[in-house]
Coordinates of C-alpha atoms in Angstrom, one line a residue:
Chain Y
M1 CA -141.2 12.2 1.6
E2 CA -143.4 9.5 2.2
S3 CA -143.6 8.7 -1.8
I4 CA -139.8 8.3 -2.1
T5 CA -139.3 5.9 0.7
G6 CA -142.6 4.3 -0.5
L7 CA -141.1 3.8 -4.3
I8 CA -136.9 2.7 -2.9
L9 CA -138.7 0.3 -1.0
A10 CA -141.2 -1.3 -3.6
K11 CA -138.5 -1.3 -6.3
Y12 CA -134.9 -1.8 -4.7
N13 CA -135.9 -5.4 -5.8
Y14 CA -135.5 -4.6 -9.3
W15 CA -132.9 -2.2 -9.1
M16 CA -130.1 -4.6 -7.8
Y17 CA -131.4 -7.4 -10.3
I18 CA -130.3 -4.6 -12.9
S19 CA -127.2 -3.7 -11.2
L20 CA -126.3 -8.1 -11.2
M21 CA -127.1 -8.1 -15.0
M22 CA -124.8 -5.1 -16.2
I23 CA -122.0 -7.2 -14.2
G24 CA -123.0 -10.0 -16.1
L25 CA -122.7 -7.4 -19.4
Y26 CA -120.0 -5.7 -18.3
A27 CA -117.7 -9.3 -17.8
M28 CA -118.8 -10.7 -20.9
I29 CA -117.5 -7.4 -22.8
A30 CA -114.8 -6.2 -21.2
K31 CA -112.7 -9.0 -19.8
N32 CA -110.0 -10.7 -22.1
N33 CA -110.5 -14.4 -20.4
L34 CA -113.1 -16.8 -22.4
V35 CA -114.1 -18.7 -19.0
K36 CA -114.6 -14.8 -17.2
K37 CA -116.4 -14.3 -20.4
I38 CA -118.6 -17.2 -19.7
I39 CA -119.4 -16.7 -16.3
G40 CA -120.7 -13.5 -17.2
M41 CA -122.9 -14.5 -19.6
N42 CA -124.2 -17.1 -16.8
I43 CA -124.6 -14.0 -14.0
L44 CA -126.3 -12.3 -16.8
Q45 CA -128.8 -15.6 -17.4
T46 CA -129.5 -16.1 -14.0
A47 CA -130.0 -12.2 -13.3
I48 CA -132.6 -12.6 -15.8
I49 CA -134.2 -15.6 -14.4
L50 CA -133.8 -13.7 -11.3
F51 CA -136.4 -11.0 -12.4
Y52 CA -138.8 -13.2 -14.0
I53 CA -139.0 -15.7 -10.4
S54 CA -139.5 -11.8 -8.5
I55 CA -142.6 -11.6 -11.0
G56 CA -144.2 -14.3 -9.7
A57 CA -144.2 -13.4 -5.7
K58 CA -146.7 -12.4 -4.4
K59 CA -147.3 -10.6 -0.8
G60 CA -149.0 -13.1 1.9
A61 CA -149.4 -15.6 -0.8
T62 CA -147.9 -19.6 0.3
I63 CA -145.9 -21.7 -2.3
P64 CA -148.0 -23.3 -5.1
I65 CA -148.6 -26.7 -3.7
I66 CA -152.2 -27.0 -3.2
M67 CA -153.0 -27.7 0.0
H68 CA -155.5 -31.0 0.4
S69 CA -155.9 -34.0 2.7
E70 CA -156.4 -37.4 1.4
G71 CA -160.4 -38.9 0.7
H72 CA -161.5 -35.5 1.6
G73 CA -161.2 -33.5 -1.2
H74 CA -160.1 -30.1 -0.8
E75 CA -161.3 -26.8 -0.3
A76 CA -161.9 -24.3 -3.2
V77 CA -158.7 -22.5 -3.9
H78 CA -158.1 -19.1 -3.7
A79 CA -155.8 -18.0 -6.2
V80 CA -154.7 -15.2 -4.3
Q81 CA -153.5 -17.5 -1.8
Y82 CA -151.0 -18.6 -3.7
M83 CA -147.7 -17.6 -5.8
N84 CA -147.9 -17.5 -8.9
P85 CA -146.7 -20.5 -10.8
L86 CA -145.9 -19.7 -14.6
P87 CA -143.0 -17.7 -14.3
H88 CA -141.4 -21.3 -11.7
V89 CA -141.8 -22.9 -15.2
L90 CA -140.6 -21.2 -17.1
M91 CA -137.4 -20.2 -15.4
L92 CA -136.8 -24.2 -14.2
T93 CA -136.5 -25.4 -17.7
A94 CA -134.3 -22.1 -18.2
I95 CA -132.0 -23.3 -15.6
V96 CA -131.3 -27.0 -17.0
V97 CA -130.7 -25.3 -20.9
S98 CA -128.6 -22.9 -19.0
V99 CA -126.3 -25.8 -18.1
A100 CA -126.7 -27.2 -21.2
T101 CA -125.1 -24.2 -23.2
L102 CA -122.9 -23.8 -20.6
G103 CA -121.2 -27.1 -21.1
V104 CA -121.3 -26.0 -25.1
A105 CA -119.3 -23.2 -24.1
L106 CA -116.6 -24.9 -21.8
A107 CA -116.4 -27.4 -24.4
L108 CA -115.9 -24.6 -26.7
A109 CA -113.3 -22.7 -24.7
I110 CA -111.3 -26.8 -23.9
R111 CA -111.0 -26.8 -27.9
L112 CA -109.1 -23.3 -28.5
Y113 CA -107.3 -24.2 -25.5
A114 CA -105.6 -26.8 -27.5
R115 CA -105.5 -25.0 -30.6
F116 CA -104.2 -21.9 -29.5
G117 CA -102.4 -23.2 -26.2
T118 CA -104.2 -19.9 -24.6
L119 CA -107.6 -18.4 -23.2
E120 CA -107.0 -15.2 -23.6
E121 CA -108.5 -13.6 -26.0
D122 CA -106.0 -11.1 -27.5
E123 CA -103.5 -13.3 -27.2
I124 CA -105.8 -15.8 -29.4
N125 CA -106.4 -13.0 -32.5
D126 CA -103.3 -12.2 -32.5
Q127 CA -102.2 -15.8 -33.3
I128 CA -104.9 -15.5 -35.9
R129 CA -103.1 -12.5 -37.4
E130 CA -99.6 -14.0 -37.7
A131 CA -100.7 -17.3 -39.4
P132 CA -101.8 -16.2 -43.1
Chain U
M1 CA -122.9 0.3 -18.5
L2 CA -123.9 3.1 -16.5
C3 CA -126.4 4.7 -18.9
C4 CA -127.4 1.2 -19.4
W5 CA -128.0 1.2 -15.8
G6 CA -130.5 3.9 -15.4
M7 CA -132.1 3.7 -18.3
L8 CA -133.6 -0.2 -17.2
V9 CA -134.2 1.6 -13.5
H10 CA -136.1 4.4 -15.1
A11 CA -138.1 1.4 -17.0
T12 CA -138.8 -0.3 -13.0
L13 CA -140.8 2.9 -12.5
D14 CA -143.8 2.0 -14.5
F15 CA -143.3 -1.5 -13.0
P16 CA -146.2 -2.5 -10.5
G17 CA -144.7 -3.0 -7.0
W18 CA -142.8 -6.1 -5.9
G19 CA -145.3 -8.6 -4.4
D20 CA -147.7 -6.6 -5.5
P21 CA -151.0 -9.1 -5.3
N22 CA -152.9 -7.2 -8.4
A23 CA -149.9 -7.0 -10.8
P24 CA -150.8 -8.0 -14.6
A25 CA -149.1 -11.2 -14.2
H26 CA -151.3 -12.7 -11.6
L27 CA -154.1 -11.7 -13.3
H28 CA -154.5 -13.5 -16.9
V29 CA -153.8 -17.4 -17.0
A30 CA -152.5 -17.9 -13.8
P31 CA -155.2 -18.4 -11.5
E32 CA -156.9 -20.9 -13.6
Y33 CA -153.8 -23.1 -13.5
L34 CA -154.0 -22.6 -9.7
E35 CA -157.8 -23.1 -9.4
Q36 CA -157.7 -26.0 -11.8
A37 CA -154.7 -27.8 -11.1
Y38 CA -156.1 -30.4 -8.6
E39 CA -159.0 -31.1 -10.2
E40 CA -157.9 -31.7 -13.7
T41 CA -154.6 -33.5 -12.9
A42 CA -154.8 -34.9 -9.3
T43 CA -151.3 -33.2 -8.5
P44 CA -151.2 -30.9 -6.0
N45 CA -147.3 -29.7 -7.1
V46 CA -149.2 -27.1 -9.7
V47 CA -145.4 -25.7 -10.7
T48 CA -145.4 -29.7 -11.7
A49 CA -148.3 -29.8 -13.4
V50 CA -148.0 -26.8 -15.7
L51 CA -145.1 -28.3 -16.7
A52 CA -145.8 -31.4 -17.8
D53 CA -149.2 -31.0 -18.6
Y54 CA -150.3 -27.9 -19.7
R55 CA -146.6 -26.9 -21.3
G56 CA -145.6 -30.3 -22.3
Y57 CA -144.5 -29.5 -25.9
D58 CA -142.1 -26.7 -24.1
T59 CA -140.9 -29.3 -21.9
M60 CA -140.2 -31.6 -24.6
F61 CA -138.7 -29.2 -27.0
E62 CA -136.7 -28.7 -23.9
T63 CA -135.5 -31.9 -23.5
A64 CA -134.3 -31.7 -26.6
V65 CA -132.5 -28.8 -26.5
I66 CA -130.7 -30.7 -23.4
F67 CA -130.0 -34.0 -25.9
S68 CA -128.3 -31.6 -28.8
A69 CA -126.4 -29.9 -26.1
G70 CA -125.2 -33.7 -25.1
L71 CA -124.1 -34.1 -28.7
A72 CA -122.7 -31.0 -29.3
C73 CA -120.2 -31.1 -26.2
F74 CA -119.6 -35.2 -27.7
F75 CA -118.8 -33.9 -31.3
L76 CA -116.4 -31.2 -30.5
L77 CA -114.5 -33.3 -27.4
R78 CA -114.3 -36.6 -28.4
V79 CA -111.1 -38.2 -29.5
Q80 CA -110.0 -41.6 -30.5
P81 CA -106.5 -42.6 -29.4
R82 CA -104.8 -43.6 -32.2
K83 CA -103.0 -47.4 -31.5
E84 CA -99.6 -45.9 -32.7
E85 CA -99.6 -43.0 -30.7
E86 CA -100.3 -44.5 -27.8
E87 CA -98.6 -43.5 -24.4
D88 CA -96.8 -46.2 -22.8
R89 CA -99.6 -48.2 -20.2
F90 CA -99.7 -49.1 -16.4
F91 CA -101.1 -52.0 -14.9
R92 CA -101.3 -52.2 -11.3
H93 CA -101.3 -55.6 -9.8
L94 CA -104.4 -55.0 -7.0
A95 CA -103.3 -57.6 -4.2
T96 CA -99.5 -56.5 -4.2
D97 CA -100.0 -52.8 -5.6
M98 CA -97.1 -53.7 -8.4
V99 CA -97.5 -51.1 -10.5
I100 CA -96.2 -52.8 -14.6
R101 CA -95.4 -50.4 -16.6
I102 CA -95.7 -51.7 -20.9
R103 CA -93.9 -49.6 -23.7
T104 CA -94.7 -52.2 -26.5
P105 CA -98.3 -50.8 -28.0
S106 CA -98.5 -53.5 -30.0
M107 CA -98.6 -55.8 -26.6
H108 CA -101.8 -57.1 -25.8
V109 CA -102.9 -57.6 -22.5
P110 CA -105.9 -59.7 -21.0
D111 CA -108.5 -58.1 -19.0
S112 CA -108.1 -59.4 -15.7
P113 CA -109.8 -59.6 -11.9
Y114 CA -105.9 -58.9 -10.7
L115 CA -105.0 -56.3 -12.9
Q116 CA -106.0 -52.7 -12.5
Q117 CA -105.2 -50.3 -15.5
L118 CA -103.7 -47.3 -14.6
D119 CA -103.8 -43.7 -16.2
P120 CA -100.2 -42.3 -16.7
Y121 CA -100.9 -38.9 -13.5
W122 CA -102.5 -41.5 -11.3
T123 CA -102.6 -40.6 -8.0
P124 CA -104.0 -42.8 -5.1
R125 CA -106.6 -41.2 -3.3
S126 CA -107.8 -40.8 0.3
L127 CA -109.0 -44.0 1.7
I128 CA -111.5 -42.2 3.5
V129 CA -112.5 -40.3 0.5
R130 CA -113.1 -43.2 -1.7
A131 CA -114.8 -45.4 1.0
A132 CA -117.4 -42.4 2.4
C133 CA -118.1 -41.5 -1.8
R134 CA -118.7 -45.1 -2.1
V135 CA -121.1 -45.3 0.7
L136 CA -123.3 -42.4 -0.2
T137 CA -123.9 -42.8 -3.4
P138 CA -126.6 -45.2 -3.1
F139 CA -128.1 -43.1 -0.8
I140 CA -128.3 -40.4 -3.3
Q141 CA -129.1 -42.5 -6.1
L142 CA -132.3 -43.2 -4.2
F143 CA -133.2 -39.8 -3.0
A144 CA -132.9 -38.9 -6.9
L145 CA -135.7 -41.8 -7.5
Y146 CA -137.3 -40.2 -4.6
V147 CA -137.4 -37.0 -6.2
V148 CA -138.6 -38.0 -9.7
A149 CA -141.1 -40.1 -8.4
H150 CA -142.4 -37.8 -5.2
G151 CA -142.4 -34.5 -8.0
H152 CA -145.9 -34.7 -7.7
H153 CA -146.4 -34.0 -4.1
S154 CA -143.1 -31.8 -3.2
P155 CA -141.0 -29.7 -4.5
G156 CA -138.7 -32.0 -7.5
G157 CA -139.8 -34.1 -11.0
G158 CA -137.7 -34.9 -13.8
F159 CA -135.3 -32.4 -14.6
Q160 CA -133.8 -32.7 -10.6
G161 CA -133.7 -36.4 -10.3
G162 CA -131.9 -36.7 -13.4
V163 CA -129.0 -33.9 -12.5
I164 CA -128.8 -35.6 -9.0
L165 CA -128.9 -38.6 -10.8
G166 CA -125.8 -38.2 -13.2
A167 CA -124.3 -36.3 -9.9
S168 CA -123.8 -39.7 -8.0
F169 CA -121.8 -40.9 -10.9
I170 CA -119.8 -37.9 -11.5
L171 CA -118.8 -38.1 -7.2
I172 CA -118.0 -41.6 -8.0
A173 CA -115.7 -40.2 -10.7
L174 CA -114.2 -37.5 -9.0
S175 CA -113.8 -39.5 -5.7
H176 CA -112.3 -42.6 -7.9
D177 CA -111.2 -42.0 -11.6
L178 CA -113.1 -41.6 -14.9
R179 CA -112.6 -44.8 -15.7
T180 CA -114.2 -46.4 -12.6
S181 CA -117.2 -44.3 -13.2
M182 CA -117.6 -45.0 -17.3
K183 CA -117.1 -49.0 -16.1
M184 CA -120.8 -48.2 -14.3
T185 CA -122.0 -46.2 -16.9
P186 CA -120.4 -47.1 -20.4
E187 CA -120.6 -44.4 -22.7
K188 CA -122.6 -46.4 -26.2
L189 CA -125.4 -46.9 -22.9
M190 CA -125.6 -43.2 -22.6
G191 CA -125.7 -42.2 -25.8
V192 CA -128.4 -44.5 -25.8
L193 CA -130.2 -43.8 -23.0
S194 CA -130.3 -39.6 -23.7
P195 CA -132.0 -39.8 -27.1
A196 CA -134.1 -42.4 -25.4
G197 CA -135.4 -39.9 -22.4
V198 CA -136.6 -38.3 -25.4
L199 CA -138.4 -40.6 -27.4
I200 CA -140.2 -41.5 -24.0
Y201 CA -141.5 -38.3 -23.3
A202 CA -142.5 -37.7 -27.2
G203 CA -144.1 -41.8 -26.9
V204 CA -146.1 -41.3 -24.3
G205 CA -147.1 -38.2 -26.6
A206 CA -147.8 -40.3 -29.5
L207 CA -149.9 -42.9 -27.7
C208 CA -152.4 -40.4 -26.5
V209 CA -152.5 -39.9 -30.2
V210 CA -153.3 -43.1 -31.5
A211 CA -156.1 -43.1 -28.7
G212 CA -157.8 -39.9 -30.6
H213 CA -156.8 -37.7 -28.4
N214 CA -154.5 -34.3 -29.4
F215 CA -150.7 -34.9 -28.9
L216 CA -149.5 -35.0 -25.1
D217 CA -153.3 -35.0 -23.4
Y218 CA -152.7 -37.6 -21.0
G219 CA -156.5 -38.1 -20.3
A220 CA -156.3 -40.5 -23.4
L221 CA -154.6 -43.0 -22.1
A222 CA -157.6 -43.5 -19.0
E223 CA -159.0 -46.5 -20.5
W224 CA -156.1 -48.2 -20.8
L225 CA -154.5 -47.5 -17.4
G226 CA -158.3 -48.1 -16.0
T227 CA -158.3 -44.9 -14.2
A228 CA -160.1 -41.8 -14.0
P229 CA -158.9 -39.1 -16.6
E230 CA -156.9 -37.1 -13.5
A231 CA -155.4 -40.0 -12.6
A232 CA -154.4 -40.7 -15.7
R233 CA -153.4 -37.4 -16.5
S234 CA -151.1 -38.5 -13.0
L235 CA -149.6 -40.9 -14.7
G236 CA -148.9 -39.1 -17.6
I237 CA -147.2 -36.8 -15.9
L238 CA -145.0 -39.5 -13.9
F239 CA -144.2 -41.1 -17.5
V240 CA -142.6 -37.9 -18.7
E241 CA -140.8 -37.1 -15.8
V242 CA -139.6 -40.2 -16.3
G243 CA -138.8 -39.7 -19.5
V244 CA -136.7 -36.1 -18.6
A245 CA -134.4 -37.7 -15.9
V246 CA -133.1 -41.0 -18.1
C247 CA -132.5 -37.9 -20.7
V248 CA -130.8 -35.0 -18.3
M249 CA -128.8 -38.0 -16.5
A250 CA -126.9 -39.7 -19.7
T251 CA -126.6 -36.3 -20.9
M252 CA -125.2 -35.0 -17.6
I253 CA -122.5 -38.1 -17.5
I254 CA -121.5 -37.1 -21.3
I255 CA -120.9 -34.0 -20.7
Y256 CA -119.1 -34.2 -17.9
A257 CA -117.2 -37.0 -19.0
N258 CA -115.9 -35.2 -22.1
L259 CA -115.1 -32.2 -20.1
S260 CA -112.7 -33.4 -17.1
S261 CA -110.9 -35.7 -19.6
A262 CA -111.0 -33.3 -22.9
G263 CA -111.9 -36.0 -24.7
G264 CA -109.7 -39.1 -24.2
Y265 CA -112.1 -40.4 -21.9
K266 CA -109.0 -41.7 -19.8
Q267 CA -108.5 -40.0 -17.0
G268 CA -110.6 -37.5 -15.0
L269 CA -110.4 -34.9 -12.5
Chain Z
M1 CA -141.1 -13.0 3.3
I2 CA -138.7 -10.9 6.0
W3 CA -137.3 -7.8 4.3
Q4 CA -134.4 -7.9 6.3
V5 CA -133.4 -11.6 4.9
D6 CA -134.1 -10.6 1.7
L7 CA -131.5 -7.7 1.4
A8 CA -129.1 -9.7 3.1
I9 CA -128.7 -12.2 0.6
L10 CA -129.0 -9.9 -2.1
A11 CA -126.2 -8.4 -1.1
L12 CA -124.5 -11.1 -0.8
V13 CA -125.2 -12.0 -4.5
V14 CA -124.0 -8.9 -6.1
I15 CA -120.8 -9.0 -3.7
C16 CA -120.3 -13.1 -5.0
A17 CA -120.9 -11.8 -8.1
I18 CA -118.2 -8.9 -8.4
A19 CA -115.9 -11.2 -6.4
A20 CA -116.4 -14.0 -9.4
V21 CA -116.1 -11.5 -12.5
T22 CA -112.6 -9.4 -11.0
V23 CA -111.0 -12.6 -8.8
R24 CA -107.6 -13.3 -10.8
D25 CA -107.9 -17.2 -10.6
L26 CA -109.7 -19.3 -12.6
F27 CA -110.3 -21.8 -10.1
G28 CA -111.4 -19.2 -7.8
A29 CA -113.8 -17.9 -9.7
G30 CA -115.7 -21.2 -10.3
I31 CA -115.9 -21.5 -6.8
L32 CA -117.3 -18.4 -6.2
F33 CA -119.8 -18.6 -9.0
G34 CA -120.9 -21.8 -7.2
A35 CA -121.1 -19.5 -3.7
Y36 CA -123.1 -16.9 -6.0
S37 CA -125.3 -19.5 -7.3
F38 CA -126.1 -21.0 -3.7
M39 CA -126.8 -17.8 -2.7
L40 CA -129.6 -17.3 -5.8
C41 CA -131.4 -20.8 -4.4
L42 CA -131.8 -19.4 -0.5
L43 CA -133.1 -16.2 -2.7
W44 CA -135.8 -18.0 -4.1
A45 CA -136.3 -20.0 -1.8
V46 CA -137.3 -16.6 0.7
M47 CA -138.9 -16.3 -2.7
G48 CA -141.7 -19.3 -2.5
A49 CA -140.0 -20.8 -5.6
V50 CA -139.2 -24.2 -4.7
D51 CA -138.9 -25.8 -7.6
V52 CA -136.4 -23.3 -9.0
A53 CA -134.3 -22.8 -5.8
F54 CA -134.2 -27.4 -5.6
T55 CA -133.6 -26.9 -9.2
E56 CA -130.7 -24.1 -8.5
A57 CA -129.1 -25.9 -5.8
S58 CA -128.6 -29.6 -7.8
V59 CA -127.5 -27.7 -11.2
G60 CA -126.5 -24.1 -10.6
A61 CA -124.5 -24.9 -7.2
G62 CA -123.3 -28.0 -7.7
V63 CA -123.5 -29.7 -11.3
S64 CA -122.0 -26.3 -13.2
T65 CA -119.1 -25.8 -10.3
V66 CA -118.2 -29.2 -11.3
F67 CA -118.0 -28.4 -15.3
F68 CA -116.1 -25.3 -14.3
I69 CA -113.1 -26.6 -12.8
A70 CA -113.1 -29.7 -14.8
A71 CA -112.4 -27.0 -17.8
V72 CA -110.2 -25.2 -15.4
F73 CA -107.9 -28.4 -15.1
R74 CA -108.2 -29.0 -18.3
T75 CA -106.8 -25.3 -19.6
T76 CA -105.0 -23.3 -17.5
R77 CA -105.7 -21.4 -14.3
R78 CA -103.7 -18.2 -15.1
T79 CA -105.4 -15.6 -16.5
K80 CA -104.6 -11.6 -16.8
D81 CA -108.0 -9.9 -15.6

């Protein structure tokens, strides 16, 4: 029993991230509306980013900005005291790229709406089939 | 979906516990970054140091990706209105608030400080909203510049500052109309600034090559700047962040203007 | 980090995500996506990733919500699911 409680306490974060990822994947596959699909894609993206950031977290550590004072230099830095900065760096750029891809996806959706007059995928498919 | 969820949860059983300081991710390259970043780059915020210095290539191509996304939006949506199909034009006389409607497309109306061109669907915005946004905008822009310049010591940097700077112009477009905002940030200027940001980044890297070091090795700039190599690296990070901010700001404005007007640049939200 | 705060924010994140993909109005979906992004930003601030939280607050909760609303304004609010 002890070990199961310990397991849940150590891992429940990961399970929540996986649930978020599955919500995003479900929206991408099963939803019919293009904007809903784009929202699902963003949720999937952010779930993965969340997972990476959680890898960088350390118990009992502080934010990765080195404590220093002007003119006195600084004490020797112990890596245990600071969070892991590497996932933060990688995911920071990923967020900004995700907003750029969001812009392109929405632009495509607007073009499709101008062409077909609807955002529902099945109606677009029907119109494509009917046209010779 | 549930099956996939189950498999992924099963995979987490092999993971190190959440927040475990001895997880493998914390043991290889990250401690070196943490321990050496301040001595080598004089930048207390390790995230900024790693972003712009140790992993400079990464960030440079990230900036290029953002620029190409703006370009893709532009090509997907931008349309030039044809002259003969142009709808009725509306002009408002600012002093009396009278609106003139011009139906002949061939008639030329010169630019005048007394007349303001309106969009067909224009509705007056609330005076309070307009005045509040107008007052707020300079402070937002000042904060954005602070975020760019102070990214070495506090959270922030080129990406965030650029987005906030772009958002301040988007706020003007939301509270007034797109035409006012596009007068402040003309399309051609934004089209120049967006690649210019990438070029600033690559240019700083190329300067390092000219000085005889590796690409993006900012220590090379120490002789020209007359500072110690560490301070030169810190300054190099600043230059690069300015490039990133310029690119991100211009791209955000381009994407917003194209999305909100579906490419016509006439009326926004 | 305090696990109660963490759990509460995680629950809110999941609720916002489910609401954003199920609500039958695209405008509402965009707004709920903004709320989802803001909850994520809080979560990252709690985890100590201040730079990432800052980026998400300006990019995810700010600009991308505006993009969604702009796109919905240019297309349609109606959706079948």
